Amino acid sequence: MYVTLISSTDAHEGPLFTPEKPPARPNLGCARFLPAGANLFREGDEAQFLYEVRSGVLRLTRVLENGKRQVISFGYPGDFVGFPDGDDYHTDCDVIASAELIAYRRSALESGLGDDLTRRRLLDAALREISGMQDHFMMLARKSAIEKVASFLSVLAERIGLRTGAVTTLDLSMRRTDIADFLGLTTETVSRTLTHLRKKGVISIENAHTIVIRDRSALADAAEME
Amino acid sequence: MYVTLISSTDAHEGPLFTPEKPPARPNLGCARFLPAGANLFREGDEAQFLYEVRSGVLRLTRVLENGKRQVISFGYPGDFVGFPDGDDYHTDCDVIASAELIAYRRSALESGLGDDLTRRRLLDAALREISGMQDHFMMLARKSAIEKVASFLSVLAERIGLRTGAVTTLDLSMRRTDIADFLGLTTETVSRTLTHLRKKGVISIENAHTIVIRDRSALADAAEME
DNA sequence: CGAAAAATTGAGAAAGGTCAACGGCTGTGG
DNA sequence: CCACAGCCGTTGACCTTTCTCAATTTTTCG
């Protein structure tokens, strides 16, 4: 189960949840189930494990002493979370939608003990993380509120949206505050922007957490995607 | 020389330039000298090498098709640049101040051929990169213009500033445009903010590229540092 | 020394933040 | 099962910050 998933080359494109056969090497990683609202680790905790998300959604946040909060990323199936800085985690990690995780002992991965394939996958995940963060920079620094929200919805739709005919349904597990803190906006602006997109017919809002994308290309235009 | 530098555990805290003894394993990395203005690689180029900065300053940029530019980071001595995304570079890299680099063949680092120490250092550099980028997120998303500029100067002063008595002299090798594109501001705002700090007596501006920090704690306050 | 590029400064405009009020969903206890 | 409390999301009015456009000064480099 774990090994099969581990060997997938591009986890970012992977399916949301694919049950697999039992692990060939169960000692490498072990499964954990966590309910929404649970805390996985906090900034400054000793980073004993690195986690791979199997299902559910995680949220990585960082807080300034003045209370300002930044959501660094959301962890979806296929993502790795818990890259340490030195020996410690450098973000908080909380469960947004109840999740199944695979925990890897850092020591096993980093020392010569871990197998080459897993180590290679760890490095790949770290490099992909860097690349993804660079995209996020453009978002934070150089996009307007509409572009930010549209980008966010586009990327998420690509990743976890359910296509039904011409339409894509998107389950936003996170709150408006989380989206705002991810995009560097306020909840009010996120809300206003969603309303704006709704009034333009690009999306419709079934309920606060379910968004239907009616016009993908209009959304992509609004996002000024690469 | 190269190997000794390679084995330093925390290059981010290291001295600017420390001459060392000749390499014990010269085939691992080889030196390159590049003048200011040179291009090291472009987004999309095949990532054959990973570079370690020995001296000088590099600039990593990303450009949106609409022309908007984001400076992802500046590469100072001790930094690694050129982490690939898949097989390609995902940023442009240009030389801002003439630089000496050490080029490592990616293939040697990533395959089982590279030695454990070097691979470990590569992973460490990648993890440190991730951590540094997370700090940059707070900067881009949650700080005002003054906080951004003050943070930028503070961090740079810590890293490459020359202390002379109570005062720290800082050589900004980059243009205002580069600073602006790094901080997610316009050149005008960067300029106005520097003037503001100058009028408050926190800094003085010897010339456009030489800044003297007169009041470190006032600068740190303005930066709202962690 | 002079032309071109970079930096500074100013005035006005726009985007987004702040503050405040309201609406709607959820979960709990009577 | 209903009423109500509390949180979340939405909307509106206003204000602050930063951007934009333009003019001027300074620096760089041939």
Short mmCIF file of C-alpha atoms (C1' of nucleotides) in Angstrom, two decimals:
data_model
loop_
_atom_site.label_atom_id
_atom_site.label_comp_id
_atom_site.label_asym_id
_atom_site.label_seq_id
_atom_site.Cartn_x
_atom_site.Cartn_y
_atom_site.Cartn_z
CA MET A 1 0.00 0.00 0.00
CA TYR A 2 2.52 2.53 1.08
CA VAL A 3 5.26 1.33 -1.18
CA THR A 4 3.00 1.34 -4.18
CA LEU A 5 2.01 4.88 -3.48
CA ILE A 6 5.58 5.85 -2.78
CA SER A 7 6.69 4.64 -6.14
CA SER A 8 4.20 6.80 -8.04
CA THR A 9 6.28 9.33 -9.92
CA ASP A 10 4.07 12.37 -9.74
CA ALA A 11 1.93 12.35 -6.68
CA HIS A 12 0.57 15.81 -7.45
CA GLU A 13 -1.43 14.43 -10.30
CA GLY A 14 -2.53 11.34 -8.44
CA PRO A 15 -6.07 10.31 -7.61
CA LEU A 16 -7.69 11.50 -4.43
CA PHE A 17 -7.90 8.16 -2.73
CA THR A 18 -6.78 4.83 -4.08
CA PRO A 19 -6.91 1.81 -1.81
CA GLU A 20 -3.88 -0.37 -2.41
CA LYS A 21 -2.47 -3.67 -1.37
CA PRO A 22 -0.78 -4.10 2.01
CA PRO A 23 2.71 -2.69 2.50
CA ALA A 24 5.65 -4.73 1.34
CA ARG A 25 7.86 -2.99 3.90
CA PRO A 26 5.59 -1.91 6.72
CA ASN A 27 8.43 -0.64 8.89
CA LEU A 28 9.17 2.20 6.48
CA GLY A 29 5.98 4.15 7.11
CA CYS A 30 2.94 3.62 9.27
CA ALA A 31 -0.59 4.92 8.83
CA ARG A 32 -2.32 7.44 11.04
CA PHE A 33 -5.91 8.60 11.00
CA LEU A 34 -6.75 12.04 12.29
CA PRO A 35 -10.11 13.85 12.60
CA ALA A 36 -10.75 17.38 11.40
CA GLY A 37 -9.50 19.90 13.90
CA ALA A 38 -6.65 17.72 15.14
CA ASN A 39 -3.17 19.14 15.39
CA LEU A 40 -0.36 17.18 13.81
CA PHE A 41 2.55 19.31 14.99
CA ARG A 42 3.48 22.83 15.96
CA GLU A 43 6.25 25.16 14.95
CA GLY A 44 9.29 24.39 17.04
CA ASP A 45 8.35 20.76 17.78
CA GLU A 46 11.09 18.30 17.12
CA ALA A 47 10.54 16.93 13.63
CA GLN A 48 10.51 13.20 14.18
CA PHE A 49 8.24 12.34 11.30
CA LEU A 50 7.59 13.35 7.77
CA TYR A 51 4.04 12.73 6.61
CA GLU A 52 2.55 11.80 3.33
CA VAL A 53 -1.10 12.68 2.89
CA ARG A 54 -3.26 9.78 1.73
CA SER A 55 -6.65 11.40 2.09
CA GLY A 56 -8.12 14.50 3.70
CA VAL A 57 -6.68 17.99 3.84
CA LEU A 58 -4.00 19.54 6.04
CA ARG A 59 -3.14 23.16 6.65
CA LEU A 60 0.38 24.48 7.24
CA THR A 61 0.50 27.84 9.01
CA ARG A 62 2.98 30.20 10.44
CA VAL A 63 2.20 32.92 12.94
CA LEU A 64 4.04 36.16 13.63
CA GLU A 65 4.22 37.30 17.24
CA ASN A 66 1.97 40.23 16.31
CA GLY A 67 -0.74 37.68 15.53
CA LYS A 68 -0.55 37.89 11.75
CA ARG A 69 -1.02 34.48 10.27
CA GLN A 70 0.13 33.06 6.98
CA VAL A 71 -1.13 29.82 5.52
CA ILE A 72 1.95 28.42 3.83
CA SER A 73 0.18 25.65 1.99
CA PHE A 74 -2.60 23.12 2.06
CA GLY A 75 -1.66 19.47 2.11
CA TYR A 76 -3.68 17.32 -0.28
CA PRO A 77 -3.30 13.62 -1.07
CA GLY A 78 0.10 13.01 -2.55
CA ASP A 79 1.74 15.91 -0.74
CA PHE A 80 4.44 15.55 1.83
CA VAL A 81 4.34 17.74 4.90
CA GLY A 82 6.75 18.24 7.75
CA PHE A 83 9.99 19.17 6.03
CA PRO A 84 12.16 20.19 8.94
CA ASP A 85 14.32 23.23 9.38
CA GLY A 86 17.31 21.87 11.23
CA ASP A 87 15.72 19.47 13.68
CA ASP A 88 12.40 21.23 14.14
CA TYR A 89 9.21 21.83 12.25
CA HIS A 90 8.91 25.40 11.14
CA THR A 91 5.14 25.55 10.75
CA ASP A 92 2.03 24.47 12.58
CA CYS A 93 0.11 21.68 10.91
CA ASP A 94 -3.59 21.10 11.49
CA VAL A 95 -6.15 18.79 9.99
CA ILE A 96 -8.86 20.57 8.02
CA ALA A 97 -10.67 17.52 6.68
CA SER A 98 -10.19 14.21 8.46
CA ALA A 99 -7.12 12.64 7.03
CA GLU A 100 -5.21 9.45 6.62
CA LEU A 101 -1.48 9.97 6.74
CA ILE A 102 1.63 7.88 6.43
CA ALA A 103 4.29 8.76 8.93
CA TYR A 104 7.93 8.21 8.06
CA ARG A 105 10.64 8.40 10.65
CA ARG A 106 12.98 11.18 9.58
CA SER A 107 15.98 9.32 10.89
CA ALA A 108 15.25 6.40 8.60
CA LEU A 109 14.87 8.65 5.59
CA GLU A 110 17.88 10.84 6.11
CA SER A 111 20.45 8.37 7.32
CA GLY A 112 21.93 5.81 5.02
CA LEU A 113 19.41 3.33 6.39
CA GLY A 114 16.50 4.39 4.22
CA ASP A 115 16.31 2.80 0.83
CA ASP A 116 17.40 4.79 -2.21
CA LEU A 117 13.97 4.93 -3.77
CA THR A 118 12.35 6.49 -0.74
CA ARG A 119 15.18 8.96 -0.29
CA ARG A 120 14.95 9.91 -3.90
CA ARG A 121 11.24 10.46 -3.51
CA LEU A 122 11.87 12.65 -0.49
CA LEU A 123 14.29 14.83 -2.43
CA ASP A 124 11.85 15.00 -5.34
CA ALA A 125 9.09 16.05 -2.97
CA ALA A 126 11.32 18.74 -1.50
CA LEU A 127 12.22 20.04 -4.96
CA ARG A 128 8.59 20.04 -6.04
CA GLU A 129 7.77 21.89 -2.85
CA ILE A 130 10.31 24.57 -3.77
CA SER A 131 8.88 24.90 -7.25
CA GLY A 132 5.34 25.15 -5.93
CA MET A 133 6.34 27.81 -3.44
CA GLN A 134 7.86 29.87 -6.22
CA ASP A 135 4.51 29.87 -7.98
CA HIS A 136 2.96 30.97 -4.73
CA PHE A 137 5.36 33.93 -4.65
CA MET A 138 4.00 35.26 -7.94
CA MET A 139 0.55 34.86 -6.49
CA LEU A 140 1.28 36.75 -3.28
CA ALA A 141 3.39 39.50 -4.74
CA ARG A 142 2.12 40.19 -8.20
CA LYS A 143 -1.53 39.27 -8.48
CA SER A 144 -4.67 41.25 -7.75
CA ALA A 145 -7.39 39.91 -5.49
CA ILE A 146 -9.40 38.58 -8.45
CA GLU A 147 -6.35 36.93 -9.96
CA LYS A 148 -5.47 35.36 -6.64
CA VAL A 149 -8.89 33.90 -5.97
CA ALA A 150 -9.32 32.74 -9.56
CA SER A 151 -5.87 31.10 -9.51
CA PHE A 152 -6.68 29.41 -6.25
CA LEU A 153 -9.92 27.99 -7.57
CA SER A 154 -8.35 26.95 -10.88
CA VAL A 155 -5.48 25.09 -9.29
CA LEU A 156 -7.73 23.40 -6.79
CA ALA A 157 -10.24 22.46 -9.47
CA GLU A 158 -7.45 20.89 -11.49
CA ARG A 159 -6.29 18.94 -8.51
CA ILE A 160 -9.40 17.87 -6.63
CA GLY A 161 -12.36 19.11 -8.66
CA LEU A 162 -15.04 16.64 -9.74
CA ARG A 163 -15.98 17.11 -13.37
CA THR A 164 -19.60 16.52 -14.24
CA GLY A 165 -20.19 17.35 -17.86
CA ALA A 166 -19.18 20.95 -18.55
CA VAL A 167 -19.10 21.77 -14.89
CA THR A 168 -16.58 21.19 -12.10
CA THR A 169 -17.59 20.88 -8.47
CA LEU A 170 -15.11 21.87 -5.84
CA ASP A 171 -15.25 21.09 -2.16
CA LEU A 172 -13.44 23.76 -0.19
CA SER A 173 -12.70 22.12 3.12
CA MET A 174 -11.15 25.26 4.52
CA ARG A 175 -12.72 28.39 5.90
CA ARG A 176 -12.64 31.78 4.23
CA THR A 177 -10.05 32.86 6.77
CA ASP A 178 -7.75 30.09 5.63
CA ILE A 179 -8.12 31.08 1.99
CA ALA A 180 -7.50 34.71 2.90
CA ASP A 181 -4.40 33.89 4.91
CA PHE A 182 -3.15 31.73 2.06
CA LEU A 183 -3.65 34.43 -0.57
CA GLY A 184 -2.58 37.39 1.53
CA LEU A 185 -6.05 38.96 1.57
CA THR A 186 -8.79 39.56 4.14
CA THR A 187 -11.85 37.35 4.47
CA GLU A 188 -13.96 40.27 3.34
CA THR A 189 -12.03 40.61 0.10
CA VAL A 190 -12.17 36.86 -0.55
CA SER A 191 -15.90 36.95 0.01
CA ARG A 192 -16.41 39.98 -2.21
CA THR A 193 -14.29 38.45 -4.93
CA LEU A 194 -16.21 35.18 -4.89
CA THR A 195 -19.44 37.16 -5.12
CA HIS A 196 -17.99 39.09 -8.05
CA LEU A 197 -17.11 35.86 -9.88
CA ARG A 198 -20.56 34.49 -9.09
CA LYS A 199 -22.31 37.58 -10.47
CA LYS A 200 -20.25 37.25 -13.65
CA GLY A 201 -21.50 33.69 -14.03
CA VAL A 202 -18.04 32.16 -13.79
CA ILE A 203 -18.85 30.19 -10.67
CA SER A 204 -21.82 29.48 -8.49
CA ILE A 205 -21.75 29.02 -4.76
CA GLU A 206 -23.85 26.06 -3.65
CA ASN A 207 -22.96 26.64 -0.05
CA ALA A 208 -20.03 28.30 1.64
CA HIS A 209 -17.84 25.24 1.09
CA THR A 210 -19.05 23.98 -2.27
CA ILE A 211 -18.19 25.94 -5.38
CA VAL A 212 -19.25 25.02 -8.89
CA ILE A 213 -17.05 26.23 -11.69
CA ARG A 214 -19.28 27.03 -14.65
CA ASP A 215 -16.75 28.60 -17.01
CA ARG A 216 -13.27 27.16 -16.68
CA SER A 217 -11.69 29.29 -19.38
CA ALA A 218 -13.14 32.50 -17.97
CA LEU A 219 -11.72 31.47 -14.60
CA ALA A 220 -8.33 30.79 -16.16
CA ASP A 221 -8.45 34.19 -17.88
CA ALA A 222 -9.26 35.88 -14.60
CA ALA A 223 -6.33 34.07 -13.05
CA GLU A 224 -3.89 35.17 -15.75
CA MET A 225 -2.43 31.72 -15.57
CA GLU A 226 0.85 30.77 -17.18
CA MET B 1 38.86 24.51 -0.92
CA TYR B 2 35.54 23.45 -2.35
CA VAL B 3 35.15 20.37 -0.27
CA THR B 4 35.97 22.18 2.90
CA LEU B 5 33.30 24.70 2.13
CA ILE B 6 30.91 21.95 1.19
CA SER B 7 31.31 20.33 4.55
CA SER B 8 30.36 23.45 6.48
CA THR B 9 27.13 22.62 8.26
CA ASP B 10 25.30 25.90 8.07
CA ALA B 11 26.34 28.00 5.14
CA HIS B 12 23.66 30.60 5.88
CA GLU B 13 25.45 31.67 8.99
CA GLY B 14 28.91 31.30 7.50
CA PRO B 15 31.41 34.03 6.79
CA LEU B 16 31.26 35.88 3.51
CA PHE B 17 34.46 34.61 2.05
CA THR B 18 36.89 32.21 3.66
CA PRO B 19 39.86 31.03 1.65
CA GLU B 20 40.44 27.36 2.29
CA LYS B 21 42.85 24.64 1.39
CA PRO B 22 42.78 22.91 -2.01
CA PRO B 23 40.00 20.39 -2.76
CA ALA B 24 40.40 16.86 -1.57
CA ARG B 25 38.05 15.64 -4.32
CA PRO B 26 38.27 18.17 -7.14
CA ASN B 27 36.12 16.11 -9.51
CA LEU B 28 33.00 16.67 -7.40
CA GLY B 29 32.53 20.32 -8.25
CA CYS B 30 34.39 22.73 -10.47
CA ALA B 31 34.79 26.47 -10.17
CA ARG B 32 33.35 29.08 -12.52
CA PHE B 33 33.90 32.81 -12.58
CA LEU B 34 31.22 35.04 -14.01
CA PRO B 35 31.09 38.83 -14.44
CA ALA B 36 28.18 41.01 -13.38
CA GLY B 37 25.41 40.89 -15.96
CA ALA B 38 26.14 37.34 -17.05
CA ASN B 39 23.34 34.83 -17.31
CA LEU B 40 23.81 31.51 -15.61
CA PHE B 41 20.65 29.81 -16.80
CA ARG B 42 17.11 30.50 -17.88
CA GLU B 43 13.75 29.08 -16.92
CA GLY B 44 13.17 25.95 -18.93
CA ASP B 45 16.84 25.16 -19.55
CA GLU B 46 17.82 21.63 -18.74
CA ALA B 47 19.20 21.65 -15.22
CA GLN B 48 22.57 20.01 -15.63
CA PHE B 49 24.28 21.78 -12.76
CA LEU B 50 23.58 22.91 -9.28
CA TYR B 51 25.67 25.87 -8.17
CA GLU B 52 27.09 26.91 -4.88
CA VAL B 53 27.91 30.58 -4.54
CA ARG B 54 31.44 31.27 -3.30
CA SER B 55 31.50 35.01 -3.78
CA GLY B 56 29.41 37.65 -5.54
CA VAL B 57 25.63 37.90 -5.80
CA LEU B 58 23.12 36.10 -8.01
CA ARG B 59 19.50 36.89 -8.73
CA LEU B 60 16.79 34.31 -9.30
CA THR B 61 13.78 35.63 -11.19
CA ARG B 62 10.60 34.39 -12.63
CA VAL B 63 8.56 36.19 -15.27
CA LEU B 64 4.85 35.95 -16.02
CA GLU B 65 3.81 36.13 -19.63
CA ASN B 66 2.19 39.49 -18.92
CA GLY B 67 5.65 40.82 -18.11
CA LYS B 68 5.29 40.89 -14.35
CA ARG B 69 8.52 39.87 -12.75
CA GLN B 70 9.20 38.34 -9.38
CA VAL B 71 12.63 38.09 -7.82
CA ILE B 72 12.48 34.76 -6.01
CA SER B 73 15.70 35.20 -4.10
CA PHE B 74 19.19 36.57 -4.12
CA GLY B 75 22.05 34.12 -4.01
CA TYR B 76 24.80 35.06 -1.60
CA PRO B 77 27.92 33.11 -0.67
CA GLY B 78 26.94 29.82 0.91
CA ASP B 79 23.65 29.59 -0.98
CA PHE B 80 22.84 26.91 -3.49
CA VAL B 81 21.00 27.86 -6.64
CA GLY B 82 19.56 25.82 -9.45
CA PHE B 83 17.25 23.37 -7.72
CA PRO B 84 15.44 21.78 -10.64
CA ASP B 85 11.76 21.17 -11.12
CA GLY B 86 11.72 17.84 -12.86
CA ASP B 87 14.64 18.10 -15.27
CA ASP B 88 14.54 21.85 -15.85
CA TYR B 89 15.38 25.03 -14.03
CA HIS B 90 12.27 26.93 -13.05
CA THR B 91 13.80 30.38 -12.75
CA ASP B 92 16.20 32.64 -14.59
CA CYS B 93 19.50 33.18 -12.86
CA ASP B 94 21.68 36.22 -13.50
CA VAL B 95 24.84 37.55 -11.96
CA ILE B 96 24.38 40.84 -10.11
CA ALA B 97 27.89 41.15 -8.68
CA SER B 98 30.70 39.22 -10.33
CA ALA B 99 30.71 35.82 -8.78
CA GLU B 100 32.71 32.71 -8.21
CA LEU B 101 30.60 29.58 -8.28
CA ILE B 102 31.09 25.90 -7.84
CA ALA B 103 29.18 23.80 -10.33
CA TYR B 104 28.03 20.33 -9.37
CA ARG B 105 26.72 17.90 -11.92
CA ARG B 106 23.18 17.05 -10.91
CA SER B 107 23.54 13.52 -12.13
CA ALA B 108 26.43 12.95 -9.75
CA LEU B 109 24.47 14.35 -6.82
CA GLU B 110 21.20 12.59 -7.40
CA SER B 111 22.29 9.18 -8.52
CA GLY B 112 23.84 6.75 -6.11
CA LEU B 113 27.21 7.85 -7.42
CA GLY B 114 27.51 10.98 -5.33
CA ASP B 115 28.91 10.54 -1.89
CA ASP B 116 26.59 10.57 1.10
CA LEU B 117 27.99 13.74 2.59
CA THR B 118 27.38 15.80 -0.51
CA ARG B 119 23.91 14.37 -0.99
CA ARG B 120 23.08 15.12 2.59
CA ARG B 121 24.27 18.67 2.11
CA LEU B 122 22.11 19.00 -0.96
CA LEU B 123 19.05 17.87 0.93
CA ASP B 124 19.90 20.22 3.79
CA ALA B 125 20.26 23.09 1.35
CA ALA B 126 16.89 22.24 -0.17
CA LEU B 127 15.24 22.12 3.25
CA ARG B 128 16.83 25.40 4.27
CA GLU B 129 15.61 26.87 1.01
CA ILE B 130 12.07 25.81 1.89
CA SER B 131 12.33 27.35 5.33
CA GLY B 132 13.72 30.59 3.95
CA MET B 133 10.94 30.80 1.39
CA GLN B 134 8.37 30.45 4.12
CA ASP B 135 9.80 33.53 5.80
CA HIS B 136 9.59 35.29 2.49
CA PHE B 137 5.86 34.45 2.36
CA MET B 138 5.19 36.39 5.53
CA MET B 139 7.10 39.25 4.02
CA LEU B 140 5.18 39.30 0.76
CA ALA B 141 1.74 38.69 2.15
CA ARG B 142 1.59 40.28 5.53
CA LYS B 143 4.00 43.17 5.76
CA SER B 144 3.62 46.83 4.87
CA ALA B 145 6.09 48.59 2.61
CA ILE B 146 8.09 49.92 5.56
CA GLU B 147 8.18 46.53 7.24
CA LYS B 148 9.29 44.91 3.99
CA VAL B 149 12.11 47.31 3.31
CA ALA B 150 13.25 47.32 6.94
CA SER B 151 13.21 43.51 7.04
CA PHE B 152 15.15 43.34 3.85
CA LEU B 153 17.84 45.68 5.13
CA SER B 154 17.97 43.94 8.52
CA VAL B 155 18.41 40.49 7.08
CA LEU B 156 20.99 41.64 4.59
CA ALA B 157 22.88 43.59 7.24
CA GLU B 158 23.00 40.48 9.40
CA ARG B 159 24.31 38.45 6.52
CA ILE B 160 26.67 40.69 4.60
CA GLY B 161 26.83 43.98 6.51
CA LEU B 162 30.20 45.33 7.65
CA ARG B 163 30.10 46.54 11.23
CA THR B 164 32.23 49.55 12.02
CA GLY B 165 31.66 50.62 15.59
CA ALA B 166 27.98 51.33 16.17
CA VAL B 167 27.27 51.48 12.47
CA THR B 168 26.74 48.83 9.77
CA THR B 169 27.57 49.45 6.15
CA LEU B 170 25.65 47.55 3.54
CA ASP B 171 26.51 47.18 -0.11
CA LEU B 172 23.35 46.66 -2.15
CA SER B 173 24.59 45.13 -5.37
CA MET B 174 21.12 45.08 -6.86
CA ARG B 175 19.02 47.82 -8.39
CA ARG B 176 15.90 49.32 -6.85
CA THR B 177 13.87 47.37 -9.39
CA ASP B 178 15.32 44.13 -8.08
CA ILE B 179 14.50 45.05 -4.50
CA ALA B 180 11.00 46.07 -5.54
CA ASP B 181 10.43 42.84 -7.44
CA PHE B 182 11.73 40.87 -4.49
CA LEU B 183 9.46 42.61 -1.98
CA GLY B 184 6.40 42.87 -4.16
CA LEU B 185 6.52 46.67 -4.36
CA THR B 186 7.27 49.28 -7.02
CA THR B 187 10.62 51.04 -7.34
CA GLU B 188 8.92 54.27 -6.38
CA THR B 189 7.66 52.83 -3.12
CA VAL B 190 11.07 51.33 -2.31
CA SER B 191 12.67 54.69 -2.95
CA ARG B 192 10.12 56.59 -0.88
CA THR B 193 10.46 54.11 1.96
CA LEU B 194 14.24 54.41 1.99
CA THR B 195 13.90 58.17 2.07
CA HIS B 196 11.45 57.85 4.94
CA LEU B 197 13.92 55.72 6.94
CA ARG B 198 16.68 58.17 6.11
CA LYS B 199 14.66 61.15 7.32
CA LYS B 200 13.96 59.31 10.57
CA GLY B 201 17.70 58.86 11.05
CA VAL B 202 17.53 55.06 10.97
CA ILE B 203 19.72 54.78 7.90
CA SER B 204 21.75 57.05 5.70
CA ILE B 205 22.20 56.62 1.98
CA GLU B 206 25.81 57.12 0.93
CA ASN B 207 24.96 56.42 -2.67
CA ALA B 208 22.21 54.43 -4.32
CA HIS B 209 24.00 51.16 -3.59
CA THR B 210 25.58 51.86 -0.22
CA ILE B 211 23.37 52.09 2.82
CA VAL B 212 24.59 52.79 6.33
CA ILE B 213 22.45 51.47 9.14
CA ARG B 214 22.64 53.94 12.00
CA ASP B 215 20.05 52.47 14.35
CA ARG B 216 19.81 48.69 14.18
CA SER B 217 17.15 48.33 16.83
CA ALA B 218 14.94 50.99 15.24
CA LEU B 219 15.31 49.13 11.96
CA ALA B 220 14.39 45.84 13.62
CA ASP B 221 11.36 47.51 15.20
CA ALA B 222 10.28 48.85 11.84
CA ALA B 223 10.66 45.35 10.44
CA GLU B 224 8.51 43.77 13.17
CA MET B 225 10.95 40.90 13.17
CA GLU B 226 10.33 37.60 14.86
"C1'" DC C 1 31.55 65.54 -21.42
"C1'" DG C 2 27.19 64.10 -22.85
"C1'" DA C 3 23.63 60.58 -23.53
"C1'" DA C 4 21.07 57.04 -21.46
"C1'" DA C 5 19.64 54.65 -17.50
"C1'" DA C 6 18.43 54.74 -12.74
"C1'" DA C 7 16.68 56.94 -8.74
"C1'" DT C 8 13.89 60.32 -6.47
"C1'" DT C 9 9.91 63.15 -5.70
"C1'" DG C 10 5.13 64.73 -6.27
"C1'" DA C 11 0.09 64.54 -7.28
"C1'" DG C 12 -3.85 61.92 -8.16
"C1'" DA C 13 -6.21 57.33 -8.60
"C1'" DA C 14 -7.33 52.70 -7.42
"C1'" DA C 15 -7.18 48.53 -4.86
"C1'" DG C 16 -7.84 46.52 -0.85
"C1'" DG C 17 -8.20 46.97 4.27
"C1'" DT C 18 -10.97 48.37 8.35
"C1'" DC C 19 -14.98 48.82 10.91
"C1'" DA C 20 -19.63 47.82 11.47
"C1'" DA C 21 -24.05 45.65 10.66
"C1'" DC C 22 -26.62 41.87 9.13
"C1'" DG C 23 -27.90 37.11 7.57
"C1'" DG C 24 -27.63 32.22 7.76
"C1'" DC C 25 -26.18 27.81 9.31
"C1'" DT C 26 -25.21 24.64 13.16
"C1'" DG C 27 -25.45 22.53 17.30
"C1'" DT C 28 -27.32 22.33 21.94
"C1'" DG C 29 -30.50 22.31 25.62
"C1'" DG C 30 -35.15 22.99 27.08
"C1'" DC D 1 -38.85 19.74 17.79
"C1'" DC D 2 -38.03 24.42 18.44
"C1'" DA D 3 -35.50 28.42 20.21
"C1'" DC D 4 -31.46 30.53 20.72
"C1'" DA D 5 -26.48 31.35 20.96
"C1'" DG D 6 -22.44 31.66 18.52
"C1'" DC D 7 -19.66 31.39 14.67
"C1'" DC D 8 -19.04 32.13 9.86
"C1'" DG D 9 -19.85 34.47 5.80
"C1'" DT D 10 -21.61 38.47 3.28
"C1'" DT D 11 -22.35 43.22 2.34
"C1'" DG D 12 -21.77 48.25 2.74
"C1'" DA D 13 -19.37 52.74 3.75
"C1'" DC D 14 -15.26 54.76 4.41
"C1'" DC D 15 -10.23 55.19 4.77
"C1'" DT D 16 -5.36 54.00 4.22
"C1'" DT D 17 -1.79 52.34 1.52
"C1'" DT D 18 0.39 51.71 -2.46
"C1'" DC D 19 0.31 52.13 -7.42
"C1'" DT D 20 0.39 54.97 -11.61
"C1'" DC D 21 1.82 58.59 -14.30
"C1'" DA D 22 4.76 62.42 -14.86
"C1'" DA D 23 8.56 65.54 -13.98
"C1'" DT D 24 13.15 66.17 -12.16
"C1'" DT D 25 17.65 64.91 -10.44
"C1'" DT D 26 21.46 61.82 -10.07
"C1'" DT D 27 24.43 58.29 -11.62
"C1'" DT D 28 26.67 55.46 -14.97
"C1'" DC D 29 29.22 54.56 -18.87
"C1'" DG D 30 30.85 55.19 -23.51
#
